[in-house]
PDB file of C-alpha atoms and ligand atoms in Angstrom:
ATOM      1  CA  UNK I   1       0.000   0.000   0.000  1.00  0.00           C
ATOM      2  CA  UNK I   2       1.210   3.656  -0.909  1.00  0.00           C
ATOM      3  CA  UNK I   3       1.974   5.477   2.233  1.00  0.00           C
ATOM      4  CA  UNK I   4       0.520   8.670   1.631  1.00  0.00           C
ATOM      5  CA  UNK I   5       0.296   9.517   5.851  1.00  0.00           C
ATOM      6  CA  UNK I   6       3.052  12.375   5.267  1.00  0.00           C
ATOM      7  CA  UNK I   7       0.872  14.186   2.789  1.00  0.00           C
ATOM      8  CA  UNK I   8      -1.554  17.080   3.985  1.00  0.00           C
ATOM      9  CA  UNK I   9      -4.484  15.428   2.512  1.00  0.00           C
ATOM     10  CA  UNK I  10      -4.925  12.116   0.826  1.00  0.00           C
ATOM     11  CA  UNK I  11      -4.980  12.201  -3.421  1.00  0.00           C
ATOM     12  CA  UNK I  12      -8.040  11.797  -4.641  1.00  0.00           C
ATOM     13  CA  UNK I  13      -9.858  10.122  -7.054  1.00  0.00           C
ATOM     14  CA  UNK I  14     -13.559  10.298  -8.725  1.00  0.00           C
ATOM     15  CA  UNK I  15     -15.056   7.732  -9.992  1.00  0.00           C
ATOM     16  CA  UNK I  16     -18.329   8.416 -11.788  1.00  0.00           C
ATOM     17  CA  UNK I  17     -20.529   5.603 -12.746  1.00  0.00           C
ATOM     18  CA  UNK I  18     -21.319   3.638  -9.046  1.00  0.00           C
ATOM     19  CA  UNK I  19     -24.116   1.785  -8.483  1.00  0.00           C
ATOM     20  CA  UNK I  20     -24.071  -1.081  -6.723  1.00  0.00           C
ATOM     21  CA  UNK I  21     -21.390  -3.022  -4.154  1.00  0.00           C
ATOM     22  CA  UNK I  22     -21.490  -5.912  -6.784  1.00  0.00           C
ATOM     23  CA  UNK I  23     -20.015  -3.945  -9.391  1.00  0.00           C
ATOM     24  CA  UNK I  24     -17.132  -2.011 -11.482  1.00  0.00           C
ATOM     25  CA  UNK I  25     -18.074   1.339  -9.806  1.00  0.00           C
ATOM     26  CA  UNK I  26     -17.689   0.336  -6.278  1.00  0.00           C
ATOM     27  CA  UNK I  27     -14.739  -2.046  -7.041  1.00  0.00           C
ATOM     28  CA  UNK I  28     -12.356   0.778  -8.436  1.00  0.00           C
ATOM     29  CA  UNK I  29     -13.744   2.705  -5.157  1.00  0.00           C
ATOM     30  CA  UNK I  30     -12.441   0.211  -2.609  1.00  0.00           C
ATOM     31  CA  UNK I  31      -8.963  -0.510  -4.422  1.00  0.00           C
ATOM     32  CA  UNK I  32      -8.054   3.210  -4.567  1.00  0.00           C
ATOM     33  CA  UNK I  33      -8.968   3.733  -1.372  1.00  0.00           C
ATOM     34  CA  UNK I  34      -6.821   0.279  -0.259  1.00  0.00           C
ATOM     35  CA  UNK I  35      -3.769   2.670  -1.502  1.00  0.00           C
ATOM     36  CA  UNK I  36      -5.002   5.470   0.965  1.00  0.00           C
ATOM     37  CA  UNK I  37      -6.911   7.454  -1.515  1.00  0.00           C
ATOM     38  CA  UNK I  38      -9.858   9.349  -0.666  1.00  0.00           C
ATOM     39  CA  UNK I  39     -12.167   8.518  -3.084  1.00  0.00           C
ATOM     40  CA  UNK I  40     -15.659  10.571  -4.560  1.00  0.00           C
ATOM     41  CA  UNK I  41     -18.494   8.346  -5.359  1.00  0.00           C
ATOM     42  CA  UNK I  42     -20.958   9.416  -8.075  1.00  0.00           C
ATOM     43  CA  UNK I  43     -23.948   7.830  -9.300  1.00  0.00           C
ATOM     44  CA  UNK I  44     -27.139   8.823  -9.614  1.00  0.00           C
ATOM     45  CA  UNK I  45     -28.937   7.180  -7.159  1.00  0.00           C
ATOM     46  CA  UNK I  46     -27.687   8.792  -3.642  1.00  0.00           C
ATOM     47  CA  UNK I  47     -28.794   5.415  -1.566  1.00  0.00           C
ATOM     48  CA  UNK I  48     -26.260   3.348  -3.247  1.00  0.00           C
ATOM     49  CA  UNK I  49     -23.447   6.081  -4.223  1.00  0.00           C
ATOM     50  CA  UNK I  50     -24.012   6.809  -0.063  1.00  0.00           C
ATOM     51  CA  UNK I  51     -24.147   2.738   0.754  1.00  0.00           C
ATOM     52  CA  UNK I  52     -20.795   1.885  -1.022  1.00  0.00           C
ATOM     53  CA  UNK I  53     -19.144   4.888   0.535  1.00  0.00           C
ATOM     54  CA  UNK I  54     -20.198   3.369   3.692  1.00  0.00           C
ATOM     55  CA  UNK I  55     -19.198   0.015   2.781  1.00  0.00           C
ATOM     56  CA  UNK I  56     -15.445   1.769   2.057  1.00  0.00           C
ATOM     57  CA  UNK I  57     -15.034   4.068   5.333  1.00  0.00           C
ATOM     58  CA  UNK I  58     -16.176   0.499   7.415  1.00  0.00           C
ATOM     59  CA  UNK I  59     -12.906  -0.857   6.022  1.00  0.00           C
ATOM     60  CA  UNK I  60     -10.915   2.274   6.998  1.00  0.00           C
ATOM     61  CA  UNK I  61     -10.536   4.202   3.932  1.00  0.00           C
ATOM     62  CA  UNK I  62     -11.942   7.827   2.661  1.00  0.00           C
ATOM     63  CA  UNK I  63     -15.125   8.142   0.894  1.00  0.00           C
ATOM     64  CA  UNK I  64     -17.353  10.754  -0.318  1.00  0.00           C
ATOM     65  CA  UNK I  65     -20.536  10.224  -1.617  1.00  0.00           C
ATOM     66  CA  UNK I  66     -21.064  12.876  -4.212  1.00  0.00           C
ATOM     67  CA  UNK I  67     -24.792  11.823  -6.304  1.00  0.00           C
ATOM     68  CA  UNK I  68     -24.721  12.977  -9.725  1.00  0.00           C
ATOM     69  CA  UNK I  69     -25.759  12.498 -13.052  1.00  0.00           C
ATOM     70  CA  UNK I  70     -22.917  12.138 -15.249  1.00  0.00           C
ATOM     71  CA  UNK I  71     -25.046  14.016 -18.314  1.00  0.00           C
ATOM     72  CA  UNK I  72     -26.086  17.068 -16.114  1.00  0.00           C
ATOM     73  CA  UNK I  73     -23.492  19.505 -16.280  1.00  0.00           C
ATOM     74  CA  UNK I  74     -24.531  21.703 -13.502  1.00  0.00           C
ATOM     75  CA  UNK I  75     -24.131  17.930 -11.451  1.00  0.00           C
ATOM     76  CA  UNK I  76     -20.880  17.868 -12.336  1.00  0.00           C
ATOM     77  CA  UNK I  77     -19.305  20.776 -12.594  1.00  0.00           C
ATOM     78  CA  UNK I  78     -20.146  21.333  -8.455  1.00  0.00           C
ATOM     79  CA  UNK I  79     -18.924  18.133  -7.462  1.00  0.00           C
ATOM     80  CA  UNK I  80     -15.815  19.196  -9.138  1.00  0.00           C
ATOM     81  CA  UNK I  81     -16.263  22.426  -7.155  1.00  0.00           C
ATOM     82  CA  UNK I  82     -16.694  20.911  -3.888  1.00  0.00           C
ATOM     83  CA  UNK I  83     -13.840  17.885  -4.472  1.00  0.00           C
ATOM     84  CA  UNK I  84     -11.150  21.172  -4.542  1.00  0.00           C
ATOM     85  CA  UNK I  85     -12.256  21.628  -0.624  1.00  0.00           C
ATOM     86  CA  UNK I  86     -11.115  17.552  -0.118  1.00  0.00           C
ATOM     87  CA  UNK I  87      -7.662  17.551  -1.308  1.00  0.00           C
ATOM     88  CA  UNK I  88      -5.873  17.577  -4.929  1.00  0.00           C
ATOM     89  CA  UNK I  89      -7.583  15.163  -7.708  1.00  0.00           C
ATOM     90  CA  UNK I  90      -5.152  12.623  -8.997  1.00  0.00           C
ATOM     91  CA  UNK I  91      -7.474   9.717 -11.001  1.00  0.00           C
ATOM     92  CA  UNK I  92     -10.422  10.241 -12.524  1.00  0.00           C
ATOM     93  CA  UNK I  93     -12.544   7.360 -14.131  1.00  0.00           C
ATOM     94  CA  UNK I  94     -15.359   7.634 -16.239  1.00  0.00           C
ATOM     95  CA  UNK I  95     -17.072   3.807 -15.439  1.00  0.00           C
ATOM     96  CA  UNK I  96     -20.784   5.616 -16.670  1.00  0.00           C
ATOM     97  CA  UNK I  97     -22.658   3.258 -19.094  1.00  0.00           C
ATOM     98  CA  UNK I  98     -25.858   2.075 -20.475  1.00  0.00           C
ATOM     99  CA  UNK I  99     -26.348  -0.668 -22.785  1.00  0.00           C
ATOM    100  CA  UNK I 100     -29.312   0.108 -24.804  1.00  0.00           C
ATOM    101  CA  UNK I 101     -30.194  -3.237 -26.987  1.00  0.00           C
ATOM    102  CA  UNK I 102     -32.888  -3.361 -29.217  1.00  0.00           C
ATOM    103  CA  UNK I 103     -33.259  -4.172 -32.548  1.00  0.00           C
ATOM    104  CA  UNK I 104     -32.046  -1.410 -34.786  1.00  0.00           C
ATOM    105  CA  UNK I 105     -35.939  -1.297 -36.482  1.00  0.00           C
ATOM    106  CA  UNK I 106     -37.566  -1.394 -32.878  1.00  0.00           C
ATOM    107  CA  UNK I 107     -34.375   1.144 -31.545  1.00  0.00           C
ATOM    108  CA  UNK I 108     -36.117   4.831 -30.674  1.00  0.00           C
ATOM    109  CA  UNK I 109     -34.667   8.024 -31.636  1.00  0.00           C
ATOM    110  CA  UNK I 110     -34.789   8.544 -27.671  1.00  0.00           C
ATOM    111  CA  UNK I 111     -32.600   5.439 -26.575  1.00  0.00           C
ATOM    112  CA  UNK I 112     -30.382   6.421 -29.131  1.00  0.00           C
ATOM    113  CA  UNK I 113     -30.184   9.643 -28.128  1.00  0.00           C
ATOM    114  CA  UNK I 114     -29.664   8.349 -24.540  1.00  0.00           C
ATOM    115  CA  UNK I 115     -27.384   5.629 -25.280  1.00  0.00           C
ATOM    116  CA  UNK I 116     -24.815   8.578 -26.316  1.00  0.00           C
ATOM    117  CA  UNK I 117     -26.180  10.679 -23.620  1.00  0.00           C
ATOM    118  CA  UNK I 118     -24.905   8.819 -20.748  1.00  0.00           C
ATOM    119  CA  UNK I 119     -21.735   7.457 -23.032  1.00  0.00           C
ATOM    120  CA  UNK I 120     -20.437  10.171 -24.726  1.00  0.00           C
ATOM    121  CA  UNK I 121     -21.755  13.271 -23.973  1.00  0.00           C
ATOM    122  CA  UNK I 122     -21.218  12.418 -19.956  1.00  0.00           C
ATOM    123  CA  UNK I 123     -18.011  11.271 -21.179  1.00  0.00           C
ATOM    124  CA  UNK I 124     -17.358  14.410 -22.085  1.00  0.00           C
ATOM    125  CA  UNK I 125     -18.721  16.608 -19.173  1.00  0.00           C
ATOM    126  CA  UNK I 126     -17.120  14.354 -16.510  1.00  0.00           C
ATOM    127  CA  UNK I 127     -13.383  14.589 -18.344  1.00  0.00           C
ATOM    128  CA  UNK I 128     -13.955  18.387 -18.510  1.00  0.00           C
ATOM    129  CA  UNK I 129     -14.697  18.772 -15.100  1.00  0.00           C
ATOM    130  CA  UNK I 130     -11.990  16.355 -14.000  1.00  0.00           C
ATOM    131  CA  UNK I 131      -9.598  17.829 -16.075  1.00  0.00           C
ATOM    132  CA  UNK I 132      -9.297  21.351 -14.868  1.00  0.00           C
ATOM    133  CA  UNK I 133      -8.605  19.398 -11.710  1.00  0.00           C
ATOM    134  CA  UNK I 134      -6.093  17.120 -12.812  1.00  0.00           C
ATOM    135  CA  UNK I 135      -4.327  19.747 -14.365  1.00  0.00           C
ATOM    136  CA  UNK I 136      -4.245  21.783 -10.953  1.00  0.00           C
ATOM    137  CA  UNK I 137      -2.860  19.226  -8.814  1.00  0.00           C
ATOM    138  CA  UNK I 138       0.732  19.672  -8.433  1.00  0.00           C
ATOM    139  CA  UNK I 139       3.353  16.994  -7.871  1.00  0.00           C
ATOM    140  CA  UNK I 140       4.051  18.205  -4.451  1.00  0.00           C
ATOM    141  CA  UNK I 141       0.526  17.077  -3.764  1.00  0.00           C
ATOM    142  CA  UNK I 142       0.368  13.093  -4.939  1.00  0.00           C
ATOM    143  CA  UNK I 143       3.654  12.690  -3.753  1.00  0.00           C
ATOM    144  CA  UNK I 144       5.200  11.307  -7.882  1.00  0.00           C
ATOM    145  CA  UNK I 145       5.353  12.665 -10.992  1.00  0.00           C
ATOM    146  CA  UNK I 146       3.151  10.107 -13.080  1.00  0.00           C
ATOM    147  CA  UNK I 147      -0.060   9.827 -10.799  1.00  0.00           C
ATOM    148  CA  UNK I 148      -2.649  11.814 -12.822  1.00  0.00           C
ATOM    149  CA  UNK I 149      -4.931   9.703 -14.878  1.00  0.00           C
ATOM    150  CA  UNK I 150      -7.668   9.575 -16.705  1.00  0.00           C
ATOM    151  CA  UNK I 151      -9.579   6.638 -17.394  1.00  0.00           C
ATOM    152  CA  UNK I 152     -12.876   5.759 -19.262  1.00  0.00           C
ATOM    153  CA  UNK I 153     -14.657   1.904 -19.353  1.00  0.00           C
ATOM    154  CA  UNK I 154     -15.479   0.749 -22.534  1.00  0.00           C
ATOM    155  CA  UNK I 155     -16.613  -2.446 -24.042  1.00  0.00           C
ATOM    156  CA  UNK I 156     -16.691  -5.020 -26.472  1.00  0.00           C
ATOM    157  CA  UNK I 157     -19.091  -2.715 -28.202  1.00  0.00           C
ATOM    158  CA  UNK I 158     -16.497   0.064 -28.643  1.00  0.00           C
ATOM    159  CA  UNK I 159     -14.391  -1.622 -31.241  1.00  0.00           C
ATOM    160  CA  UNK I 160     -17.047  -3.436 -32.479  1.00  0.00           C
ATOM    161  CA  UNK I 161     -21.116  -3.283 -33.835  1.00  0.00           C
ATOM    162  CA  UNK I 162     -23.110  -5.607 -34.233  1.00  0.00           C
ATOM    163  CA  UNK I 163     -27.042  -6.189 -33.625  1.00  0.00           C
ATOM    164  CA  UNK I 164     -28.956  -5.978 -30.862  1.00  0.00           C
ATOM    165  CA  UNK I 165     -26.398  -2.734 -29.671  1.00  0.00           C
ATOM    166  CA  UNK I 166     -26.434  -0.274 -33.003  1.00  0.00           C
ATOM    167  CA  UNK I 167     -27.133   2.615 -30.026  1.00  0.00           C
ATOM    168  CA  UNK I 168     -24.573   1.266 -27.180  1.00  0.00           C
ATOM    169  CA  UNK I 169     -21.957   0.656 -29.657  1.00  0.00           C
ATOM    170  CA  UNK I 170     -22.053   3.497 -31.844  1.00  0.00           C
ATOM    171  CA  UNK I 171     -21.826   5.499 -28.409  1.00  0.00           C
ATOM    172  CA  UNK I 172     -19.078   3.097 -27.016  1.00  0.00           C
ATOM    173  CA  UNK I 173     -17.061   3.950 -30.292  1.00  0.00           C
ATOM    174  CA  UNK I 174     -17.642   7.866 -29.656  1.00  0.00           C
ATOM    175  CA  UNK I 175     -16.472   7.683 -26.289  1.00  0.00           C
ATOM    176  CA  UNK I 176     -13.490   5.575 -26.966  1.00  0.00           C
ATOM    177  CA  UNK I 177     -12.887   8.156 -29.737  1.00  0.00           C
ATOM    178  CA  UNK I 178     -12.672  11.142 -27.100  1.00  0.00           C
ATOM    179  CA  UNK I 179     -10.473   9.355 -25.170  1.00  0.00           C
ATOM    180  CA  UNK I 180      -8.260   9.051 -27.848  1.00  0.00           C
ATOM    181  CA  UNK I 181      -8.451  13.084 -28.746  1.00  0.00           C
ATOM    182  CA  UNK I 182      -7.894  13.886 -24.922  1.00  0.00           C
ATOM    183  CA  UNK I 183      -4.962  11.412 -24.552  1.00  0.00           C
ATOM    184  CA  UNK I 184      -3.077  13.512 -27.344  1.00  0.00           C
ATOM    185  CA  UNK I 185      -3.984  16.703 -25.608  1.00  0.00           C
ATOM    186  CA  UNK I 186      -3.453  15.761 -22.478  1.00  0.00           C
ATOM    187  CA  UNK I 187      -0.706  13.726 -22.097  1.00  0.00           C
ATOM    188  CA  UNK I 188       1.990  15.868 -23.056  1.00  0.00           C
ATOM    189  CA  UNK I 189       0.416  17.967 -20.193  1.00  0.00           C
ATOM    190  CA  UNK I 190       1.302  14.811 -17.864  1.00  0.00           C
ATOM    191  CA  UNK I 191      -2.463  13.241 -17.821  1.00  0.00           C
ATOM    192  CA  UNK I 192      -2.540   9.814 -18.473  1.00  0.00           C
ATOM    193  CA  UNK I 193      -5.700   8.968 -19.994  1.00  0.00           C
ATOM    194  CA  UNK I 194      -6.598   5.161 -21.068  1.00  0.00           C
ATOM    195  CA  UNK I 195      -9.555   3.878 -22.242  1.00  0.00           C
ATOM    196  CA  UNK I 196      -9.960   0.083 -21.136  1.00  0.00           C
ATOM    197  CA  UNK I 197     -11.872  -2.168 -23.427  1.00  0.00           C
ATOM    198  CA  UNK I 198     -13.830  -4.723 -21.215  1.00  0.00           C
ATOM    199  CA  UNK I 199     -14.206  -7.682 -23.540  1.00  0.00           C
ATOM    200  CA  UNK I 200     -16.575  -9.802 -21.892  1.00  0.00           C
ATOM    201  CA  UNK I 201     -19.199  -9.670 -19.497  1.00  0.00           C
ATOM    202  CA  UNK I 202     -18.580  -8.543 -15.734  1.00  0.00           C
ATOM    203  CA  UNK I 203     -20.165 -10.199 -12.858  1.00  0.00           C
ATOM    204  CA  UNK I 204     -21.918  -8.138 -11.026  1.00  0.00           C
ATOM    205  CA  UNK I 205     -25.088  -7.077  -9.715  1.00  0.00           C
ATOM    206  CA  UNK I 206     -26.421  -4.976 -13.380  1.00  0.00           C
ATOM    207  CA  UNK I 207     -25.628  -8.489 -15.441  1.00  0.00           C
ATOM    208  CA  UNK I 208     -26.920 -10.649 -12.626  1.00  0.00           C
ATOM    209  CA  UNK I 209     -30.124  -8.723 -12.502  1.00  0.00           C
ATOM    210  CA  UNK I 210     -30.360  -7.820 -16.511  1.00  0.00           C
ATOM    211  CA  UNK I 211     -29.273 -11.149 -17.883  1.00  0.00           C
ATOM    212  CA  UNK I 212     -29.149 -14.067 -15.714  1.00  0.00           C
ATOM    213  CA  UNK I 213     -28.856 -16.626 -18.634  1.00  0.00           C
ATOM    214  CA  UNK I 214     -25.881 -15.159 -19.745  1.00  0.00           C
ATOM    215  CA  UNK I 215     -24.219 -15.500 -16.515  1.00  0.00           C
ATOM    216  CA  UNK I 216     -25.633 -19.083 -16.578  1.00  0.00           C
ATOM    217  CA  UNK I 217     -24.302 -19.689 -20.028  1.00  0.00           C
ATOM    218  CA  UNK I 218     -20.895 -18.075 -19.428  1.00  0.00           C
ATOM    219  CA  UNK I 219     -19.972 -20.837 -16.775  1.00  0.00           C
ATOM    220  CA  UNK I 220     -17.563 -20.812 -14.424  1.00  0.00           C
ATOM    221  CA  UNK I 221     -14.464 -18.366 -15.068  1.00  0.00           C
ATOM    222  CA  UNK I 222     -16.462 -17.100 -18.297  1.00  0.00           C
ATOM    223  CA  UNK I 223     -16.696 -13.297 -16.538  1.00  0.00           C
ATOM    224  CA  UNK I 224     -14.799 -10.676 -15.950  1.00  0.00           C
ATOM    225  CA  UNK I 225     -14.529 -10.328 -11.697  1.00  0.00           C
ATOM    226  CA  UNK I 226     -14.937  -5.876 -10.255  1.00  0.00           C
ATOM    227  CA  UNK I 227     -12.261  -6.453  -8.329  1.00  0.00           C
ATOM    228  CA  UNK I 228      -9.608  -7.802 -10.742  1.00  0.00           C
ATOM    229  CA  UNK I 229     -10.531  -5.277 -13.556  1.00  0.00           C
ATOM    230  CA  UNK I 230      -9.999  -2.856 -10.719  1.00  0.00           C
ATOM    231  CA  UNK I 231      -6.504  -4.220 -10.346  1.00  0.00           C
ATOM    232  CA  UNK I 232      -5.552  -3.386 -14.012  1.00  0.00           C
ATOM    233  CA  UNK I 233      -7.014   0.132 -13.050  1.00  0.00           C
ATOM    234  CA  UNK I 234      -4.843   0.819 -10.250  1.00  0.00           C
ATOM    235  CA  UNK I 235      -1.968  -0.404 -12.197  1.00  0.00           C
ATOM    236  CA  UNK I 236      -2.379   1.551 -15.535  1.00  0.00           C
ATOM    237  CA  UNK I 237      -3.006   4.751 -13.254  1.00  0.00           C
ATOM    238  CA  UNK I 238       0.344   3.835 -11.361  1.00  0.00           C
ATOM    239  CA  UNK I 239       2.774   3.218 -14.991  1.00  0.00           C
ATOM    240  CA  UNK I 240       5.482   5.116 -15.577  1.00  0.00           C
ATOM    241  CA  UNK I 241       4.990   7.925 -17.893  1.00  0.00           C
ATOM    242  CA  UNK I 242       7.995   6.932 -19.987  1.00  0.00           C
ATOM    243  CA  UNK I 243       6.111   3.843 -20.916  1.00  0.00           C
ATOM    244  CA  UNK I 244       1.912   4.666 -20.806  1.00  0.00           C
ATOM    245  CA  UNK I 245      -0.696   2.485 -21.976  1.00  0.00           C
ATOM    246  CA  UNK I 246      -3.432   4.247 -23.412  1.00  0.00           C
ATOM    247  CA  UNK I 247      -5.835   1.565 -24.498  1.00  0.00           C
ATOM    248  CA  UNK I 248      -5.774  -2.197 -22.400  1.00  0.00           C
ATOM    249  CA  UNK I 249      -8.607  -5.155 -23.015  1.00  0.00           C
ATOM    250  CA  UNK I 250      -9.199  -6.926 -20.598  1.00  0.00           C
ATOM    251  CA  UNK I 251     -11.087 -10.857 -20.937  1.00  0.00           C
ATOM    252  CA  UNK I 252     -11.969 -13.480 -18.723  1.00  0.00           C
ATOM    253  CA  UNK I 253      -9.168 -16.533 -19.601  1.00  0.00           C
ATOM    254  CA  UNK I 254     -12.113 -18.554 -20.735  1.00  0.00           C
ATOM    255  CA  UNK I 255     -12.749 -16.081 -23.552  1.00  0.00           C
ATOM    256  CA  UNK I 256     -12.053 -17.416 -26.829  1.00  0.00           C
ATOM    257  CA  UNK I 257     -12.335 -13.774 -28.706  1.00  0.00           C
TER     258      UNK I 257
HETATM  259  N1  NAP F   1     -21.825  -5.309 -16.991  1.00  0.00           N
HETATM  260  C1  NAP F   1     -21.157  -5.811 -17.998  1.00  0.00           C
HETATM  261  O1  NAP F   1     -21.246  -6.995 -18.298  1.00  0.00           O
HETATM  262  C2  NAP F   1     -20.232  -4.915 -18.808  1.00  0.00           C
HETATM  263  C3  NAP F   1     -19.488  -5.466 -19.834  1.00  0.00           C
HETATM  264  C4  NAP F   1     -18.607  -4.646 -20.538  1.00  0.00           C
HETATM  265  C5  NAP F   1     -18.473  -3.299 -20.201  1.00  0.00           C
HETATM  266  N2  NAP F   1     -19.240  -2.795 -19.181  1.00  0.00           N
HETATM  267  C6  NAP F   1     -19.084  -1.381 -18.830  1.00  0.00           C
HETATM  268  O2  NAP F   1     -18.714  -1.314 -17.453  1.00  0.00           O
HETATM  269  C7  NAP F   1     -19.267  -0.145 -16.864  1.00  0.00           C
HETATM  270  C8  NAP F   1     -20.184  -0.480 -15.695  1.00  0.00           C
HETATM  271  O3  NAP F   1     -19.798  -1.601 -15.007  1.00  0.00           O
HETATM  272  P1  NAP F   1     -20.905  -2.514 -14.235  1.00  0.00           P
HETATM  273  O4  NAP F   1     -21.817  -3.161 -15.222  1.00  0.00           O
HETATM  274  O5  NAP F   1     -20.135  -3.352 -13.255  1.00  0.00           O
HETATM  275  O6  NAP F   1     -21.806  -1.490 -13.469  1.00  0.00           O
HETATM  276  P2  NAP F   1     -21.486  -0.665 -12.131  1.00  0.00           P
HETATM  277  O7  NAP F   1     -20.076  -0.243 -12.179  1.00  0.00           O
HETATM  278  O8  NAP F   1     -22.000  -1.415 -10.971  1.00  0.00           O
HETATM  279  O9  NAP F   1     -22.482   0.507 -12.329  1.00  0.00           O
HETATM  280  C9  NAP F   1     -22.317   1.592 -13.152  1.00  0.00           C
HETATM  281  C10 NAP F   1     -23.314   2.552 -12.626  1.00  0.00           C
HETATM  282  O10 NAP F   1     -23.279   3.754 -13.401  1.00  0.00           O
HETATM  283  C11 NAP F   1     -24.415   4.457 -13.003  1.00  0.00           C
HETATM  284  N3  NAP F   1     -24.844   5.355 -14.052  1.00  0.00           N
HETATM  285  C12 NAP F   1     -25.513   5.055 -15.192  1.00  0.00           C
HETATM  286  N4  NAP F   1     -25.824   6.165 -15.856  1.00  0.00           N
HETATM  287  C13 NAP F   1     -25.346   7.184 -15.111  1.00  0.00           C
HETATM  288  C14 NAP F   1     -25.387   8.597 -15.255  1.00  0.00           C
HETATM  289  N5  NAP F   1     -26.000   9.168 -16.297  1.00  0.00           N
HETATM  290  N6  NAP F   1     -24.788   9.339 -14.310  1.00  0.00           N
HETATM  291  C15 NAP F   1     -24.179   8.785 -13.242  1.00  0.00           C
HETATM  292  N7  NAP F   1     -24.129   7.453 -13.058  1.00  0.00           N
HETATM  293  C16 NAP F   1     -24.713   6.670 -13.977  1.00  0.00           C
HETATM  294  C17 NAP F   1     -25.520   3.425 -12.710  1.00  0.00           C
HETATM  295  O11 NAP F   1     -26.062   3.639 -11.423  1.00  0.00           O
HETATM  296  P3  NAP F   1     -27.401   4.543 -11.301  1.00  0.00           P
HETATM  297  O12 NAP F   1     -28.376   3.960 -12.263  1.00  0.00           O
HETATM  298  O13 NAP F   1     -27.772   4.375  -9.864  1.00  0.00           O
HETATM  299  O14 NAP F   1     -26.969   5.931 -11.656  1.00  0.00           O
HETATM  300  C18 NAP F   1     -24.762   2.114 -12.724  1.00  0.00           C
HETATM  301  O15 NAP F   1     -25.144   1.282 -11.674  1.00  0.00           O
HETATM  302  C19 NAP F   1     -20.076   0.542 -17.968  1.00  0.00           C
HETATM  303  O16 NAP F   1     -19.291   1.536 -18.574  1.00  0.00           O
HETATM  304  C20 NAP F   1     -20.371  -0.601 -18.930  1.00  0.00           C
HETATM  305  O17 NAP F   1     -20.627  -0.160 -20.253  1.00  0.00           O
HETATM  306  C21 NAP F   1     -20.110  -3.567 -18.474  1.00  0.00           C
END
């Protein structure tokens, strides 16, 4: 664990996109704040967003839960506000998604429209926010050089279309796209943004509860586990900026892609 008791305030990082315990959100939540991170919480439901920041300050660490909607500006823009009172931002991850599947002839204009809502255009409204932040925090403040990241969850879907998810991929595309843009912008400014392609499906509560029969038909070791993705997290924010990933996948072993 990073010993980061010497420091005035812990680094922080945001995380926008947590729902429940069982999932991605929450996951990248408790492994930053294993490392001694205080870590922001934002979903849009403030019962959960507030449950997993209890769940997190139980085990010791720092949480805040900050509710949000990741397409709301206004949302955004004063959790970044009020995160400059907590202590200097050094991650941010944009973990927002919703995969809108329909039929492309059955597929509204509005769940289009929402599909690159939540995916792009809160993509885009989060990294704004966070970056002005990012770009503020000094190295004097997270203790290295390298720890400012950036880092947005994508899918199968971004690389990828293919029917039932014309909507969710074109937006997983679009965000993996401004990742890509900001990563050239950014990281000669010392953020490291990555965009991590989850190839597979993650077992957690929003699969579980969504599509049980493709838990049951992925079998044992067929998913991705929260808290191992969150792993690859921590260590892309962590690299060296001499040698930066920008984009990982990640699959279960099982996967035969
Ligand atoms: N589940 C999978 O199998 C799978 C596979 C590949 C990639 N992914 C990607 O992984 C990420 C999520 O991982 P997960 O499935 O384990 O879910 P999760 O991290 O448990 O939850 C993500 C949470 O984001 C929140 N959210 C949705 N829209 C939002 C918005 N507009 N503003 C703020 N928060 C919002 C939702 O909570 P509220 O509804 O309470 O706001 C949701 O529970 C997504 O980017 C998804 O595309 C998932």
């Amino acid at each position: 664990m990073s010993d980061h008791s010497s420091l005035p305030t812990p680094p922080l990082a945001w995380i926008a996109g947590v729902g429940a315990s069982a999932g991605l959100g929450a996951a990248l939540g408790r492994r930053f704040a294993r490392e001694g991170y205080g870590v922001v919480l934002t979903g849009r439901t403030a019962q959960r967003v507030e449950a997993v920041a209890d769940e997190i300050r139980e085990q010791g660490g720092h949480a805040i839960a900050a509710p949000g909607d990741v397409t709301n500006e206004h949302d955004l823009v004063r959790i970044a506000r009020e995160l400059k009172n907590h202590g200097a931002l050094s991650s941010a991850i944009f973990n927002a998604g919703n995969a809108v599947r329909a039929p492309t002839l059955e597929l509204t204009v509005e769940q289009f429209e929402s599909a690159w809502r939540t995916n792009v255009l809160g993509g885009f409204i989060f990294a704004r926010a966070a970056l002005s932040l990012l770009l503020d925090t000094s190295e004097a403040a997270t203790g290295t050089v390298a720890e400012r990241s950036l880092i947005f969850t994508g899918a199968t879907a971004s690389l990828r279309g293919r029917p039932p998810f014309a909507a969710f991929a074109a937006a997983k595309a679009g965000l993996r796209s401004l990742g890509q843009s900001l990563a050239r912008e950014f990281g000669p400014r010392g953020v490291h943004v990555a965009h991590v392609v989850i190839d597979g499906g993650i077992d957690g509560e929003r699969l579980r509860s969504a599509a049980p029969q493709r838990v049951e038909s992925a079998g044992p070791g067929g998913l991705l586990q929260p808290d191992a993705i969150a792993e690859s997290y921590w260590q892309l924010h962590r690299q060296a900026r001499s040698a930066w990933t920008h984009e990982l996948d990640l699959r279960p072993w099982r996967e035969s892609f």
